[in-house]
Short mmCIF file of C-alpha atoms in Angstrom, two decimals:
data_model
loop_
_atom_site.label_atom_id
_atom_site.label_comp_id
_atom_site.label_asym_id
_atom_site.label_seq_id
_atom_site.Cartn_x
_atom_site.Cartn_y
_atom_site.Cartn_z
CA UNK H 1044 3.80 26.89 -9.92
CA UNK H 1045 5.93 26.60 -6.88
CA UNK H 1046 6.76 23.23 -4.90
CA UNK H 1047 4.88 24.84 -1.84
CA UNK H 1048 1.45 25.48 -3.96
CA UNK H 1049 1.48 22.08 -5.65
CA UNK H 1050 -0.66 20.18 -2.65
CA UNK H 1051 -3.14 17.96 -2.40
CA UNK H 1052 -5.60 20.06 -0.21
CA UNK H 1053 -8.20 18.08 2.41
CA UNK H 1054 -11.20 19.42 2.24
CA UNK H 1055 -14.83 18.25 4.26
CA UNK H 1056 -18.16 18.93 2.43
CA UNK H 1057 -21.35 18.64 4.20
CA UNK H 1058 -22.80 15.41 3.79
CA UNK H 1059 -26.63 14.97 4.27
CA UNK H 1060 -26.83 11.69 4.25
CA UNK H 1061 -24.73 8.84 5.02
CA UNK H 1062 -26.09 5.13 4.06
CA UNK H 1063 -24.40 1.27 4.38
CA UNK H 1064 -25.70 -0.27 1.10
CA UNK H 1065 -23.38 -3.59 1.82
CA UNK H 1066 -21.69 -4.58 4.95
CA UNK H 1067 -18.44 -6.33 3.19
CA UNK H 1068 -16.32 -8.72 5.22
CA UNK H 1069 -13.04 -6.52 4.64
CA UNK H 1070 -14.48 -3.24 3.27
CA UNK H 1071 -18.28 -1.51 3.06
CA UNK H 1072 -19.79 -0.12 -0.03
CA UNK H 1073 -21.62 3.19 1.48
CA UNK H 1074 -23.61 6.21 0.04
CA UNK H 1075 -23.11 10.08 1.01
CA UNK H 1076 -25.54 12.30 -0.24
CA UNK H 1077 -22.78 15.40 -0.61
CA UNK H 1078 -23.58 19.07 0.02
CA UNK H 1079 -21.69 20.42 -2.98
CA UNK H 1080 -21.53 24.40 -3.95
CA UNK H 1081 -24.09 23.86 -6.90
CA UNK H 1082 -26.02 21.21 -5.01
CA UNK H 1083 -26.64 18.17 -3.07
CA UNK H 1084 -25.06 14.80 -5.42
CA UNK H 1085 -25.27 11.37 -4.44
CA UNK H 1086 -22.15 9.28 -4.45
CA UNK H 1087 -21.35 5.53 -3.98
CA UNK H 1088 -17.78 4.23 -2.64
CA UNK H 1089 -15.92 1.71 -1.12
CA UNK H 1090 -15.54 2.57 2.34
CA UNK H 1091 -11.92 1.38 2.99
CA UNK H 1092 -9.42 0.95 6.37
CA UNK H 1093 -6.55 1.70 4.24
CA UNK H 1094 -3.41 0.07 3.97
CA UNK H 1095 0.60 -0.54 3.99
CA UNK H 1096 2.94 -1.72 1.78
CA UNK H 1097 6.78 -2.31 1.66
CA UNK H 1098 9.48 -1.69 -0.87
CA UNK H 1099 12.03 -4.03 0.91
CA UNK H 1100 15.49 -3.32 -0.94
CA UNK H 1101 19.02 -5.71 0.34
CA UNK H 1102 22.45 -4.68 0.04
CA UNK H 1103 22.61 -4.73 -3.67
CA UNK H 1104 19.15 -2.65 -4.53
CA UNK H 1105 17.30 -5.59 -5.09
CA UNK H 1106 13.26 -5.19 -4.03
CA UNK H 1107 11.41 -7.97 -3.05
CA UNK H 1108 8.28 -8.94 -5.45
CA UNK H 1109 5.58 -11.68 -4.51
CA UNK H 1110 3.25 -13.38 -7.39
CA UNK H 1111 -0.21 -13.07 -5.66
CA UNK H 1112 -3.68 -13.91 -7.38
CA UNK H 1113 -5.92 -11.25 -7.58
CA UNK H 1114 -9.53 -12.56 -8.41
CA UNK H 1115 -11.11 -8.81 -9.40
CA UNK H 1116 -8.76 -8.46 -11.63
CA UNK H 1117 -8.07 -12.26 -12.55
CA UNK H 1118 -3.89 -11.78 -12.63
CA UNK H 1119 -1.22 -13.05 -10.92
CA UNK H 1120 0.27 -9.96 -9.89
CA UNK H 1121 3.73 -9.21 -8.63
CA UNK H 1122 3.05 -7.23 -5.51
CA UNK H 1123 5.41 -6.10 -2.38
CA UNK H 1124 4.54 -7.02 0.63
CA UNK H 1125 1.29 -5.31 2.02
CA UNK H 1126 -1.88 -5.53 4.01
CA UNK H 1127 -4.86 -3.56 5.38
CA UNK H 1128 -4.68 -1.55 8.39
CA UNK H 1129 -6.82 -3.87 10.12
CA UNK H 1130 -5.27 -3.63 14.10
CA UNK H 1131 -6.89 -0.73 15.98
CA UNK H 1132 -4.92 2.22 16.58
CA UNK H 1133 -1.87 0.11 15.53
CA UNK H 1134 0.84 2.95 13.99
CA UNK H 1135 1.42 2.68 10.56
CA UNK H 1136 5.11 1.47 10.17
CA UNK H 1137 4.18 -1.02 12.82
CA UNK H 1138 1.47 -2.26 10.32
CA UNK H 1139 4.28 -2.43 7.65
CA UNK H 1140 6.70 -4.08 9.94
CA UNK H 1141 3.81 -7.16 10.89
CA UNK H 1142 3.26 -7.48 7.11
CA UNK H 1143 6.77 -7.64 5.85
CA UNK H 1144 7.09 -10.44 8.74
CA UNK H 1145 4.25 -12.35 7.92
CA UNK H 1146 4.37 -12.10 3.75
CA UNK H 1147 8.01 -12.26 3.37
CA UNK H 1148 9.69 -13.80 6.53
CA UNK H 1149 11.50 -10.62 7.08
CA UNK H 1150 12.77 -8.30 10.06
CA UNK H 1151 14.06 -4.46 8.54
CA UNK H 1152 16.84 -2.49 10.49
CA UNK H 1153 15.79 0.80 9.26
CA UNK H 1154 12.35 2.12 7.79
CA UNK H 1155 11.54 4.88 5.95
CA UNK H 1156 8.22 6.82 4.77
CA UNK H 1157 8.66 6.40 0.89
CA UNK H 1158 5.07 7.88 -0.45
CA UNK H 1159 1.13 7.70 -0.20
CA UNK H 1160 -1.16 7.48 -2.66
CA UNK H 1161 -5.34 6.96 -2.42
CA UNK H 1162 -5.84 4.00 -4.48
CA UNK H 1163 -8.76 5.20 -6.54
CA UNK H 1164 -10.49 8.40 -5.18
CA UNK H 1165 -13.10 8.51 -7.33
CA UNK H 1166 -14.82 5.28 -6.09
CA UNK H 1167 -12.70 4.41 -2.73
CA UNK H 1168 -11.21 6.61 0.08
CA UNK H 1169 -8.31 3.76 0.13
CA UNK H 1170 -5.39 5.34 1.13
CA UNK H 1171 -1.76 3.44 0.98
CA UNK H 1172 1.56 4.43 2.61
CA UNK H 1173 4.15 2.63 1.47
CA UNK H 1174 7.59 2.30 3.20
CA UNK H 1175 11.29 1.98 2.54
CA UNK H 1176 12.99 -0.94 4.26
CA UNK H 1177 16.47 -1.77 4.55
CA UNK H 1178 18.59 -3.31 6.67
CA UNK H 1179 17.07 -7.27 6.76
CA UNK H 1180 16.86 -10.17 8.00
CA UNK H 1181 15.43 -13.22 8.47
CA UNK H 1182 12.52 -14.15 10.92
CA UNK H 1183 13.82 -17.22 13.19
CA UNK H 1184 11.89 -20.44 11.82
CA UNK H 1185 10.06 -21.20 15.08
CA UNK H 1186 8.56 -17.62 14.57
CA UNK H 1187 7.83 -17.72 11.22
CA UNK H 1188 3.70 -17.06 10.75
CA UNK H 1189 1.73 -19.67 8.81
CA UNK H 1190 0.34 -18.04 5.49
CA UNK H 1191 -3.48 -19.45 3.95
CA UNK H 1192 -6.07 -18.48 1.38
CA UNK H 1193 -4.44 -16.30 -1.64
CA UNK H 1194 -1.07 -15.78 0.59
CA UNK H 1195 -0.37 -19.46 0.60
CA UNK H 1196 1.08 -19.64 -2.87
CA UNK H 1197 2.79 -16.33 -2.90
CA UNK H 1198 6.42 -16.98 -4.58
CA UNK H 1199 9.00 -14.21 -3.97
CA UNK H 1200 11.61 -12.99 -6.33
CA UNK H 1201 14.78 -10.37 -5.40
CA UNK H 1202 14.35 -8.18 -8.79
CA UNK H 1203 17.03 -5.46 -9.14
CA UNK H 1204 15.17 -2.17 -9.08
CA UNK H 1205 16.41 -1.03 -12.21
CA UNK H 1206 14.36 -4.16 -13.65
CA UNK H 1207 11.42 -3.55 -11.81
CA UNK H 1208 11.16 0.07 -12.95
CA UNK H 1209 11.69 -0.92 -16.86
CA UNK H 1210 8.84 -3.74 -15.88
CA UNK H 1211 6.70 -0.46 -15.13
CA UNK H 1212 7.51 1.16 -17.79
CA UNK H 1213 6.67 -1.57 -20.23
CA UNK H 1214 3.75 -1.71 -19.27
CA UNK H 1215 4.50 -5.31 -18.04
CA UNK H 1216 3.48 -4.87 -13.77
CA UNK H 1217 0.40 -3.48 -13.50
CA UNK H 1218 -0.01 -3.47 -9.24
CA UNK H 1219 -0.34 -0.32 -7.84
CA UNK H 1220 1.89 -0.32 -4.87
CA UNK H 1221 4.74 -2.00 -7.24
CA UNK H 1222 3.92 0.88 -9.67
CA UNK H 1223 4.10 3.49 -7.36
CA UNK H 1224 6.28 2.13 -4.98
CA UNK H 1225 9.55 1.36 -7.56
CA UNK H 1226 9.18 4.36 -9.67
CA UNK H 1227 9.50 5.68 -5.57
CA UNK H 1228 12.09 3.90 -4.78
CA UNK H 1229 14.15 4.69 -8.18
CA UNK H 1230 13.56 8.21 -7.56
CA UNK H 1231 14.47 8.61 -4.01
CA UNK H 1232 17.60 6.76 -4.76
CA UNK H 1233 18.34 9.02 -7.72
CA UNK H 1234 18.78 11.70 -4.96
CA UNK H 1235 21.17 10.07 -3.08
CA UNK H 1236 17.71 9.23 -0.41
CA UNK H 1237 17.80 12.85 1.12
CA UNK H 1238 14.28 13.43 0.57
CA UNK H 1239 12.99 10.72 3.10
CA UNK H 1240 12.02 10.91 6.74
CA UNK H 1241 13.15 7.86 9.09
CA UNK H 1242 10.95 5.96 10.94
CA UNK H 1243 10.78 2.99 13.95
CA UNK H 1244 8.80 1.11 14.92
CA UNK H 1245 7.66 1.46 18.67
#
């Protein structure tokens, strides 16, 4: 099968009907009734607002990992810095810029689009873009924002992506955007980076 054949294709079905079963503080759990070729089917998801995530690399291809509890799935998980797309109309590299600020005290030179994914599409329409960035430095301390809840206790490590990737493959980091985003990461740069498309933030 050709490169230009092997797509993920959007498609819109007819749906009936559209119901809030729970109005979530971050995210709603919703029901379509779905106009399918064979019939009308009823499914339940979590109706997400999407999010970014950053795979920040320094001079020496190190990526920046932060231990965060995660109380669905009752880890510790070492996670890049991310966050929902909770700003109205705010672009999406901007969105990855406030969060690598905020989680990781960090200002990138350069960004780049590194890959999407949807989360799980057979119960959420969560769908994660996670960026390249290089290039950084250090948010002044007078501008530094002041993390609570979960983020409070986040402790970052510099992990050379080499390690990282073997962590993946060990079956040792379990984290979606870590998973996707290194084995990214380690494949862009096994191209030399060509494949990527530049961003900035506006």
């Amino acid at each position: 099968m050709s490169d230009d054949l092997l797509v993920d294709v959007p498609r819109e079905r007819d749906v009936v009907e559209h119901r809030l079963l729970h109005d979530g503080r971050v995210w709603d759990l919703v029901s379509d009734t779905v106009r399918l070729d064979d019939g009308d089917v009823v499914r339940e998801y979590v109706d997400h607002p999407g999010a970014v995530a950053v795979i920040a690399l320094d001079d020496d291809d190190r990526v920046l990992l932060l231990a965060q509890y995660r109380h669905p799935a009752r880890h510790v998980l070492w996670e890049p810095p991310a966050g929902l797309l909770d700003v109205e109309n705010e672009e999406l590299v901007v969105a990855a810029a406030r969060e690598l600020a905020e989680e990781a005290d960090l200002v990138a030179g350069r960004w780049w689009r590194l890959v999407e994914f949807f989360s799980s599409p057979g119960g959420s329409d969560e769908r994660i873009t996670v960026f390249l960035a290089r290039d950084l430095t250090p948010v002044p301390e007078a501008d530094r924002y002041v993390r609570g809840e979960e983020e409070a206790d986040m402790v970052p490590v510099w992990v050379p992506l080499d390690d990282a990737v073997a962590g993946v493959m060990a079956g040792r980091l379990h984290c979606p955007t870590t998973v996707t985003g290194v084995l990214a990461a380690a494949a862009a740069r096994a191209t030399g980076w060509s494949g990527l498309v530049e961003v900035t933030p506006s």
